[in-house]
Coordinates of C-alpha atoms in Angstrom, one line a residue:
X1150 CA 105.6 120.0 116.4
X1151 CA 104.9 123.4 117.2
X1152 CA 102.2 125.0 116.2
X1153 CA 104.0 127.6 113.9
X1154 CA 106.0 124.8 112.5
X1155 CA 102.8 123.1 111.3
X1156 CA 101.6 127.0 109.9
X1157 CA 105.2 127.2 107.9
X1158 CA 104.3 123.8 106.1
X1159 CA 100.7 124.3 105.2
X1160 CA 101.4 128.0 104.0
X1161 CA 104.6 127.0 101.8
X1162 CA 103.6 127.8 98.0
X1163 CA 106.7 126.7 96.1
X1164 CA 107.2 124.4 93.4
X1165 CA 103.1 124.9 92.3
X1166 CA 101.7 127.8 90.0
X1167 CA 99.6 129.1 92.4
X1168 CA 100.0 131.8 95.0
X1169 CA 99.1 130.0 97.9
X1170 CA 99.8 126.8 98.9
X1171 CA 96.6 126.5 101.3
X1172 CA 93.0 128.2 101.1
X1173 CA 91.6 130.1 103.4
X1174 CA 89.6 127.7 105.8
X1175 CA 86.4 128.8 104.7
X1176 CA 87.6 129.3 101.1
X1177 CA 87.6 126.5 98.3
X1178 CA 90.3 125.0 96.7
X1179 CA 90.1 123.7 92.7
X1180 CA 92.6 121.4 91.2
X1181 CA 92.8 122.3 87.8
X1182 CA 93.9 120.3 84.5
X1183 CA 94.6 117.4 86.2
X1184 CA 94.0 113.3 85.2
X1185 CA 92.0 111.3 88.0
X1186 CA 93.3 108.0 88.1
X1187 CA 90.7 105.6 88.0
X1188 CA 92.5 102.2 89.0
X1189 CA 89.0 100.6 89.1
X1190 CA 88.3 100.6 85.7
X1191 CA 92.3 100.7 84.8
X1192 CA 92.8 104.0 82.9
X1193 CA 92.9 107.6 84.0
X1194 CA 90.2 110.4 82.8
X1195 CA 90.6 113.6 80.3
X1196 CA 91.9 116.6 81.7
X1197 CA 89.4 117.5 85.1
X1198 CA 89.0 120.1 87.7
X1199 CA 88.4 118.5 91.3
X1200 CA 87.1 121.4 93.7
X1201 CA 87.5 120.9 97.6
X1202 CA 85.7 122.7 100.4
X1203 CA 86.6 122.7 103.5
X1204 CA 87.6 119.4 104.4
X1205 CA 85.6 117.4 101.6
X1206 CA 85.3 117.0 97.7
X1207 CA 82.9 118.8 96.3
X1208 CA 82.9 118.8 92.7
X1209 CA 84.2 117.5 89.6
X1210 CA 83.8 118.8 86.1
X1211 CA 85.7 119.5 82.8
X1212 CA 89.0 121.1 82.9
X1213 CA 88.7 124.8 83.9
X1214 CA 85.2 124.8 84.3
X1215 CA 83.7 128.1 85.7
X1216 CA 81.5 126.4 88.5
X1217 CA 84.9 124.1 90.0
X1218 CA 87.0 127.3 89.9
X1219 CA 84.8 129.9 90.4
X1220 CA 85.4 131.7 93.9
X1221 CA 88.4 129.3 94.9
X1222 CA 92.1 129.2 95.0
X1223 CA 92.9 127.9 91.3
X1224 CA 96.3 125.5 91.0
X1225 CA 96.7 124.5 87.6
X1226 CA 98.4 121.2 87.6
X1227 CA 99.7 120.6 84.3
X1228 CA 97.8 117.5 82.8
X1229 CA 99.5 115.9 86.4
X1230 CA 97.7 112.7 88.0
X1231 CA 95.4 112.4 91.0
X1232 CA 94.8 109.8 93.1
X1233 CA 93.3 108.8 96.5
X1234 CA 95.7 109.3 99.4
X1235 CA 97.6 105.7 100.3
X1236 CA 96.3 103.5 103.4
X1237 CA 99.2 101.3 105.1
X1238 CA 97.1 98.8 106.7
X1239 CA 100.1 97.5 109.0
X1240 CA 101.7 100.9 110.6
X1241 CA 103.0 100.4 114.2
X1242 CA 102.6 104.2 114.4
X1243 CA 103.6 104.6 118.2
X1244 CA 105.8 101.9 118.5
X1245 CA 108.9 101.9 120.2
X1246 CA 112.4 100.4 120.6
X1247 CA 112.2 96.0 121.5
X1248 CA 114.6 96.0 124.5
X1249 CA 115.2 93.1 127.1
X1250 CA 115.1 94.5 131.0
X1251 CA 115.9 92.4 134.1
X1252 CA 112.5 92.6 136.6
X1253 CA 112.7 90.3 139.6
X1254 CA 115.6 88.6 138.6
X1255 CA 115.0 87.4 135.1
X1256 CA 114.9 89.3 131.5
X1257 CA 111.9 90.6 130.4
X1258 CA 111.3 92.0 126.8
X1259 CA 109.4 95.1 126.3
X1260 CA 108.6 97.7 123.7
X1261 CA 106.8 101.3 125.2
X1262 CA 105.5 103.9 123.2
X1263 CA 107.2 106.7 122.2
X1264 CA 105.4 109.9 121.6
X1265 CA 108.2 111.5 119.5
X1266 CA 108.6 108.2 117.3
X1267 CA 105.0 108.3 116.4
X1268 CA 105.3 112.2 115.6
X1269 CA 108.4 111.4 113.6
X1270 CA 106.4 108.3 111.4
X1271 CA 103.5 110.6 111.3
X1272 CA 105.5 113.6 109.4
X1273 CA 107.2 111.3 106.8
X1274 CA 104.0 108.9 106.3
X1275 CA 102.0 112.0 104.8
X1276 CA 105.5 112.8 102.8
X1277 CA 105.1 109.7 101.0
X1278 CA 101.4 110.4 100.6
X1279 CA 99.8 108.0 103.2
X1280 CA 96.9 110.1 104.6
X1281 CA 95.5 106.8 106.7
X1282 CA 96.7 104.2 108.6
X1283 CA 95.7 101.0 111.0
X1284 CA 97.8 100.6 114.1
X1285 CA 98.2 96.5 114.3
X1286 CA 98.5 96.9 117.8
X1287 CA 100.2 98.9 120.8
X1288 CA 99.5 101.1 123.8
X1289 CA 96.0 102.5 123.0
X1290 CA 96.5 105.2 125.2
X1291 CA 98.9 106.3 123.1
X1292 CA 97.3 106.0 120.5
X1293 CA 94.8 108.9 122.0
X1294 CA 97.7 111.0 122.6
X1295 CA 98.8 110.9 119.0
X1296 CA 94.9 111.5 117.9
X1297 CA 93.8 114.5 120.3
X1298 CA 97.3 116.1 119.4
X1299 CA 96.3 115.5 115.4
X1300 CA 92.8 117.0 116.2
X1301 CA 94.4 120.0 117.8
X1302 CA 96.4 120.8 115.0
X1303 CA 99.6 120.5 117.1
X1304 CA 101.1 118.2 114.6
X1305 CA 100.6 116.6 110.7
X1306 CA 99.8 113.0 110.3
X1307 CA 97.9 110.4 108.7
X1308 CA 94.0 109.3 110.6
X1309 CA 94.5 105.9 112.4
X1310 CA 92.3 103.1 113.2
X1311 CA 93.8 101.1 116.2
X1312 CA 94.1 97.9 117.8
X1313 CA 95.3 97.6 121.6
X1314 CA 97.9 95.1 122.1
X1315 CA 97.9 91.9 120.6
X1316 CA 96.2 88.9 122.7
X1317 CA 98.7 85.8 123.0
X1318 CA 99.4 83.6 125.5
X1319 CA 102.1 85.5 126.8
X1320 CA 102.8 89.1 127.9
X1321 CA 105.2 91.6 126.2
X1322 CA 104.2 94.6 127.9
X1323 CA 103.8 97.6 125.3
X1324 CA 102.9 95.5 122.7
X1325 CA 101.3 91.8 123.8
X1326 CA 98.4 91.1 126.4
X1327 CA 98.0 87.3 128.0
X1328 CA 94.7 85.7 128.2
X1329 CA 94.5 81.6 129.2
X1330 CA 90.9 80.8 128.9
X1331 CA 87.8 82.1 127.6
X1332 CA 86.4 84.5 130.5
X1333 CA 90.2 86.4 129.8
X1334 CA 89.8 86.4 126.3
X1335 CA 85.7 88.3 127.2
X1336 CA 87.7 90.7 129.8
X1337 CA 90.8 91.8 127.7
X1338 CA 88.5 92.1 124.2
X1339 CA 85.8 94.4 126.0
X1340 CA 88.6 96.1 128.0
X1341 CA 90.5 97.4 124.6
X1342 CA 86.9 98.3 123.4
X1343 CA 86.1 101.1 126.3
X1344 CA 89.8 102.1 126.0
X1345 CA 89.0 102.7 122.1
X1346 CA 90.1 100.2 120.1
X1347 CA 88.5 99.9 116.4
X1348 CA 89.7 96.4 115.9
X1349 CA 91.0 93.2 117.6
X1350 CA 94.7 91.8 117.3
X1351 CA 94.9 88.1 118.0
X1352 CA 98.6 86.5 117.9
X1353 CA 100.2 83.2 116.9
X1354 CA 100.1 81.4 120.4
X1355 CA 96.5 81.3 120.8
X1356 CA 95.1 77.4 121.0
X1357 CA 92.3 76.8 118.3
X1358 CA 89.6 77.1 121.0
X1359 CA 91.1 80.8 122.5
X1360 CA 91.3 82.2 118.7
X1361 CA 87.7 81.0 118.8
X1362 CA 86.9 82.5 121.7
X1363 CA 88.7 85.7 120.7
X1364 CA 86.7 86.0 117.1
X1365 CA 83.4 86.1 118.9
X1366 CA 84.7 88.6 122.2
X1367 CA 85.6 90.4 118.7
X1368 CA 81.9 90.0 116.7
X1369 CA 79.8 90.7 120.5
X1370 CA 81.6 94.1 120.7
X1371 CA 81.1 94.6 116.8
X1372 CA 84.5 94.9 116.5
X1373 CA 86.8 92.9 113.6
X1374 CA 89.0 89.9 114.2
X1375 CA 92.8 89.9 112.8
X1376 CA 94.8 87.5 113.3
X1377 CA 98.6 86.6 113.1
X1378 CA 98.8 82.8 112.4
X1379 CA 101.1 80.0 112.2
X1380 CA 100.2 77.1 113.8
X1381 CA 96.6 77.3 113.1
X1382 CA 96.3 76.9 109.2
X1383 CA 94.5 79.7 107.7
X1384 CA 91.8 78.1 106.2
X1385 CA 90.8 76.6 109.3
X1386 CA 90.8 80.3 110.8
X1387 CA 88.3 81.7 108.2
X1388 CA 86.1 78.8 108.7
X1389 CA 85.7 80.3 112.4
X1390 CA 84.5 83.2 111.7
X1391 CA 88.2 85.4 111.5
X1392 CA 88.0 88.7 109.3
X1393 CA 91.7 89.1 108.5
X1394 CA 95.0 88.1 108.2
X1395 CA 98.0 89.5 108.5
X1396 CA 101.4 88.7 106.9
X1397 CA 102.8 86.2 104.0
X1398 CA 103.8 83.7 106.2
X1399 CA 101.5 80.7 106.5
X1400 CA 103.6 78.2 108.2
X1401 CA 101.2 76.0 109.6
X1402 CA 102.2 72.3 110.0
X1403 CA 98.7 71.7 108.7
X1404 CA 99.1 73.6 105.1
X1405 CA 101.7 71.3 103.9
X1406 CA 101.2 67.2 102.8
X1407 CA 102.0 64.6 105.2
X1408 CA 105.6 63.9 103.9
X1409 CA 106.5 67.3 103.4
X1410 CA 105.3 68.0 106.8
X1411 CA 107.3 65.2 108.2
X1412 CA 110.4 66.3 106.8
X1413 CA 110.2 69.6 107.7
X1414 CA 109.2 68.7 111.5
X1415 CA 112.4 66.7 111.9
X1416 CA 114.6 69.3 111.0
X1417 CA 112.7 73.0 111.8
X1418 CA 114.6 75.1 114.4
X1419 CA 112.7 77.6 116.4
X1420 CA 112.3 81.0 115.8
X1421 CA 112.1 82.9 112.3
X1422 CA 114.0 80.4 110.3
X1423 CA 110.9 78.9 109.9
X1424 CA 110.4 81.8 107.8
X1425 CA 112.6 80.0 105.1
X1426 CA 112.7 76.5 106.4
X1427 CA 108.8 76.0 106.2
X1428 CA 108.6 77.4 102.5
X1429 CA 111.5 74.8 101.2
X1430 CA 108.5 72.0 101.8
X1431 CA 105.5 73.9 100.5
X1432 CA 104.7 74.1 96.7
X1433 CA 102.8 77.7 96.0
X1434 CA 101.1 75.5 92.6
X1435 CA 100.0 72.2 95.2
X1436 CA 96.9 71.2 97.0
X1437 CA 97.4 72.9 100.3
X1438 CA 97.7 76.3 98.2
X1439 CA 95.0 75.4 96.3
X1440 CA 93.3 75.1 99.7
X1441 CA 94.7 77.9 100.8
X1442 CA 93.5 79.8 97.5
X1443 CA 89.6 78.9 97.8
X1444 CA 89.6 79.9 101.1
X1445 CA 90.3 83.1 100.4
X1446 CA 88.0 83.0 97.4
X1447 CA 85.1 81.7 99.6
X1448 CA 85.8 84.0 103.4
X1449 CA 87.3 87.1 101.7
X1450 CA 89.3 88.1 104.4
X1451 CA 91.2 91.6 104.9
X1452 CA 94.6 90.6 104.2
X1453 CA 98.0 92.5 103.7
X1454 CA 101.5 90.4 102.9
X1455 CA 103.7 92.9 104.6
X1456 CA 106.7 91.3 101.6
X1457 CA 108.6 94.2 102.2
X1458 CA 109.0 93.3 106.1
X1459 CA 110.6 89.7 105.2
X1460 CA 112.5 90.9 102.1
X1461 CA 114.4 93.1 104.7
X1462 CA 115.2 90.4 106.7
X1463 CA 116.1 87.7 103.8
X1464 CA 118.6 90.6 102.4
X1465 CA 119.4 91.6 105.7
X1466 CA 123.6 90.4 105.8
X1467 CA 124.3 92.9 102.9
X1468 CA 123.4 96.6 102.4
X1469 CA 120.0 96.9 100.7
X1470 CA 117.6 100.0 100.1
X1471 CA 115.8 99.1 103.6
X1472 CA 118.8 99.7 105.0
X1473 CA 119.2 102.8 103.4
X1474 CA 115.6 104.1 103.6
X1475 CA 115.9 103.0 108.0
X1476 CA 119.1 105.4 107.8
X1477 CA 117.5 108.1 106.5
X1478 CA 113.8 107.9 107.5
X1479 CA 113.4 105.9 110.5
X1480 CA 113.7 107.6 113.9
X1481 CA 117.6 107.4 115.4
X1482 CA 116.4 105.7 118.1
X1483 CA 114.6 102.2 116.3
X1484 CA 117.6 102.1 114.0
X1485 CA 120.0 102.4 117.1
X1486 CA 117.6 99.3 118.2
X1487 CA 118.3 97.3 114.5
X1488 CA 121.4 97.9 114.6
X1489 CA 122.4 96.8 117.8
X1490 CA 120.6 93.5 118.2
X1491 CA 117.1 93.2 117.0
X1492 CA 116.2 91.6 113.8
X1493 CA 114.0 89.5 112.0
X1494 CA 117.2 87.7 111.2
X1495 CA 118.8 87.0 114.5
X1496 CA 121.5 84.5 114.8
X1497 CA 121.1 83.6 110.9
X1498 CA 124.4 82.7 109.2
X1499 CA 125.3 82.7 105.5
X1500 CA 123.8 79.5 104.7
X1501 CA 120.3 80.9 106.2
X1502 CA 120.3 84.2 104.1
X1503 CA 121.6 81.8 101.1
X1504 CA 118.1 79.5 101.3
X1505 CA 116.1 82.4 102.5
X1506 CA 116.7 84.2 99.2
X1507 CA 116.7 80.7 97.7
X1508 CA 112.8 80.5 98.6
X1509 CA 111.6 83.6 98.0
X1510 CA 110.1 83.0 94.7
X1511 CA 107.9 80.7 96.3
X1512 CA 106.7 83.7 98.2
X1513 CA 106.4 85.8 95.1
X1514 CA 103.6 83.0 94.0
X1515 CA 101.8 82.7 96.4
X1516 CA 101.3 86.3 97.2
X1517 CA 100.1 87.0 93.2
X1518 CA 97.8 83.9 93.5
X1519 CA 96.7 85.3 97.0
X1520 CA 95.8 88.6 95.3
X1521 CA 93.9 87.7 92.2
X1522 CA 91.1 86.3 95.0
X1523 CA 87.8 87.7 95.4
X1524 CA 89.6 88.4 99.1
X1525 CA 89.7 91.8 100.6
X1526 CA 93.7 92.3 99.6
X1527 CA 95.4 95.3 101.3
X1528 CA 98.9 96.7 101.7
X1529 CA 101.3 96.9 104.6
X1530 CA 104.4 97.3 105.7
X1531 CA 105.1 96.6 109.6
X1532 CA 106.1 99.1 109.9
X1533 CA 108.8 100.2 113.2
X1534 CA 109.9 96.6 112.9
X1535 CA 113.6 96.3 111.5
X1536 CA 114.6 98.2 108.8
X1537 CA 110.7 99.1 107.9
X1538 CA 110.7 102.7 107.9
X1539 CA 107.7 104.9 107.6
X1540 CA 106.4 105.9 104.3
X1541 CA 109.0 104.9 101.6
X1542 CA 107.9 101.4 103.0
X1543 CA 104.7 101.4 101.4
X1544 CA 106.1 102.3 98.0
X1545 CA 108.7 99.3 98.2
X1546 CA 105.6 97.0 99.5
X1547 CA 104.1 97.8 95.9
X1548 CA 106.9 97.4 94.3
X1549 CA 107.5 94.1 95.4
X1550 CA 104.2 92.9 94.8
X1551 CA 104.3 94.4 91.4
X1552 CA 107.8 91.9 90.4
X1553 CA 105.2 88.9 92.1
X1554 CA 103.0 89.7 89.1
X1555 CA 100.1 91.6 91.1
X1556 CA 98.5 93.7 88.6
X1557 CA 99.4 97.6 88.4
X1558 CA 95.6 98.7 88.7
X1559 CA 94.9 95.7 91.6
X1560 CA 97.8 97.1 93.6
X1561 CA 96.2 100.9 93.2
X1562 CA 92.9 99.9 94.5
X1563 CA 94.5 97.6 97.8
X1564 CA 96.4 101.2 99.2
X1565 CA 93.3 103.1 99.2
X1566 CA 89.4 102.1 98.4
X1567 CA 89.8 98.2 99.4
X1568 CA 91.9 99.6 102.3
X1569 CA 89.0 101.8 102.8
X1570 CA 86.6 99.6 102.5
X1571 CA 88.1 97.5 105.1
X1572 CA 88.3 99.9 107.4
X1573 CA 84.8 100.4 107.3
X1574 CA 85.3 103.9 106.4
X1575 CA 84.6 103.1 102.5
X1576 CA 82.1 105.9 102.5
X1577 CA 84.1 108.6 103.2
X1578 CA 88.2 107.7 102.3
X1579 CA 89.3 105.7 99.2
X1580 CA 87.7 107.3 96.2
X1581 CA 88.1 110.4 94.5
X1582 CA 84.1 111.6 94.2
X1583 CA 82.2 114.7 96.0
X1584 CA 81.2 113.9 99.1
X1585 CA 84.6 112.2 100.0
X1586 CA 87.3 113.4 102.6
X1587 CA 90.3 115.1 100.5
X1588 CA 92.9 113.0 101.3
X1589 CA 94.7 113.0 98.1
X1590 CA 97.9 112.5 96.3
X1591 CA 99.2 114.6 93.2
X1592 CA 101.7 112.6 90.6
X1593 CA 104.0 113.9 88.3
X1594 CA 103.9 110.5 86.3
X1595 CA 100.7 108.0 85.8
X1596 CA 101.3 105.3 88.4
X1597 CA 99.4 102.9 86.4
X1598 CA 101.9 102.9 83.8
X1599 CA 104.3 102.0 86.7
X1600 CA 104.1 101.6 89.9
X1601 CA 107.1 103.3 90.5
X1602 CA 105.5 106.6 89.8
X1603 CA 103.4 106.5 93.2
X1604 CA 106.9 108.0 94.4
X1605 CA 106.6 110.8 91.9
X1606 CA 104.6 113.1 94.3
X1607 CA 103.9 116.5 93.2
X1608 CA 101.6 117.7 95.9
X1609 CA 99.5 115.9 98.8
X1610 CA 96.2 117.0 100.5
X1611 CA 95.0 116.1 103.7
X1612 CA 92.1 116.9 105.0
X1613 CA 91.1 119.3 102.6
X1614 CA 95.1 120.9 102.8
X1615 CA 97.7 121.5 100.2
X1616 CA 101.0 120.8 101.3
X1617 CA 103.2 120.7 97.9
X1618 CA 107.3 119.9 97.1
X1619 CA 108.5 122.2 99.7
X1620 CA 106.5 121.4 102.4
X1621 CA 107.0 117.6 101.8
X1622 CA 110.5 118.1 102.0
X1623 CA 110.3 119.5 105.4
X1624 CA 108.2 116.9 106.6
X1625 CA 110.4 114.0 105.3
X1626 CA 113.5 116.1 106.7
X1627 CA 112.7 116.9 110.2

């Protein structure tokens, strides 16, 4: 984006009562007559004024008080709702297209970054009001890219916190790194650390004793270990020392009794019908969950279910919003991808769909008893995987944890100060009190009435920026 482009959006004014729509960088803004949600505590305040300078909050008082507005540029927002900016804890920001190349005679699959896709997410993440994101893994290089262009003010976007490709046993170059013993796993984990990665990715094909090995590469570089599991059951993982967890899909051998197991072993096909297949033998309300529950009550791992991602797939042989929301929002060139051959869902056939949908109660359990835990529950999407597109995502993520059962004010606090929090950044992003960044979101509705109204968004600052209606609208456009 050029950099009169980015001018045009932070200088737009419509669609608020005030006559700017951003301050002068050394002036102060005030946010006037406006309700601070407090999803901690499950209700939102009387009528405030919330002053910002420069790129921090700096006070807040009663409704037009003469110290918040004094010396600032005033918008009065109407008895309107603000809340912290929203954190998608599973954004594969610079993530491109999954394409199969021949190399040496025999296919290889691949997925490179693309600049302009992660330019493209960026703008319509900060239209839905996501001011911060964690990259589960890609090129880390350019993942620089993307943040020295931010810094520069050469385009808008949400702050990331990055992993470098995933560590499995095999390579998928863009996206996957092999390791096959314990001096690879050392190399690989402090190699990603010099090239600037906040946080390790570890992948399903790892043995027990190479997960292992990569938690503590992961602890000697003080770095966190996440990890996408299937084999290994995820209480096992915890008990080694693992941080996170990414994705409802537990379908370890291991979490489910010894006749269930059986019968699911002598039947289970490859690939991602297991994501339906392994659910018809587990029981959300049985032991293994129960397991499965106090483990996350005793580790508290960072967690995020990523429903939306599976939803997509499960609904994926008739039209759907995701399909929709990918047609509109997602960049032409990953829906060309989805469209033309790579799913979640590939080589399913009516029946599959049929038990998919058939299960996914099951899934709605387990994720609200997963989420009433003492565990460190977050939101995401996986997002540039099909039909996930940037932004809107998020909103359908809460939405669907919402019909699981997941408390209104539970679901608040996972997309920003848990999220926080987890990112280790729980002192400066997350919470609406002075000192804080100003990465914030303006409502016309009181999302904890409704979840629905986090997509009511008036107004969103980042970093200490208004960017209202009409500048939102160019960002989700372009």
């Amino acid at each position: 984006m050029r950099r009169s482009v980015l001018a045009t959006l932070l200088l737009s004014s419509a669609l608020l009562p005030t006559p700017a729509d951003a301050r002068p960088a050394e002036g102060a803004l005030a946010l006037d007559n406006v309700h601070i949600v407090e999803a901690e505590h499950n209700r939102a305040t009387a009528l405030k004024c919330v002053r910002v300078e420069g790129k921090r909050l700096a006070r807040i008082a009663d409704a037009g008080s003469k110290a918040c507005v004094r010396e600032a540029s005033v918008v009065d927002l109407q008895g309107r709702y603000l809340m912290p900016g929203l954190i998608d804890m599973h954004a594969h920001l610079t993530l491109g297209p999954l394409e199969m190349k021949r190399e040496r005679g025999r296919m290889v699959m691949q997925a490179q970054a693309d600049d302009d896709i992660a330019e493209h997410n960026a703008r319509r993440l900060v239209a839905f009001g996501v001011t911060t994101l964690r990259n589960p893994g890609g090129d880390l290089a350019a993942a620089g890219r993307y943040e020295a262009r931010l810094a520069g003010g050469e385009l808008v976007g949400p702050e990331t916190f990055n992993a470098g490709p995933v560590i499995n046993n095999a390579d998928l170059p863009g996206l996957a790194t092999a390791v096959g013993n314990a001096d690879e796993m050392e190399r690989v984990v402090r190699a990603q650390v010099e090239a600037g990665a906040d946080w390790i990715k570890l992948y399903t094909g790892l043995s027990p004793e190479l997960l292992k090995a990569g938690i503590d590469a992961a602890h000697r570089h003080d770095r966190p270990a996440v990890a996408h599991l299937e084999s290994i059951a995820w209480p096992d993982a915890l008990a080694m020392g693992l941080d996170g967890i990414v994705h409802l899909m537990p379908i370890s051998p291991d979490l489910l009794t010894a006749e269930e197991r059986a019968a699911w072993q002598a039947k289970a096909r490859g690939g991602t019908y297991s994501f339906f297949e392994w659910w018809e033998h587990f029981d959300p309300d049985g032991p293994e969950a129960d397991r499965l529950v106090a483990a996350y009550q005793q580790h508290r791992p960072v967690f995020d279910a990523t429903l939306v991602a599976f939803h997509a797939a499960f609904v994926q042989d008739r039209d759907s919003p995701y399909k929709d929301d990918a047609r509109r929002y997602a960049h032409p060139h990953l829906l060309a991808n989805w469209n033309d051959w790579f799913t979640f869902a590939i080589g399913w056939e009516a029946e599959d769909f049929a038990r998919a949908r058939a299960v996914w109660p099951k899934v709605q359990r387990m994720a609200a008893r997963l989420y009433a835990t003492d565990a460190r529950m977050t939101l995401g999407t996986d997002m540039s995987n099909p039909w996930i597109a940037p932004g809107i995502s998020l909103h359908r993520e809460m939405q669907l944890l919402a019909e699981a059962g997941v408390p209104t004010a539970r679901l608040l606090l996972a997309a920003t100060r848990n999220a926080a929090d987890a990112l280790g950044a729980g002192r400066r992003l997350g919470r609406i009190a002075p000192g804080f960044e100003a990465d914030l979101l303006v409502l016309d509705a009181n999302p904890l009435a409704d979840i629905l109204h986090t997509r009511a968004i008036h107004a969103v600052v980042l970093d200490g920026r208004l960017l209202t209606a009409d500048a939102l609208n160019q960002l989700e456009g372009e």
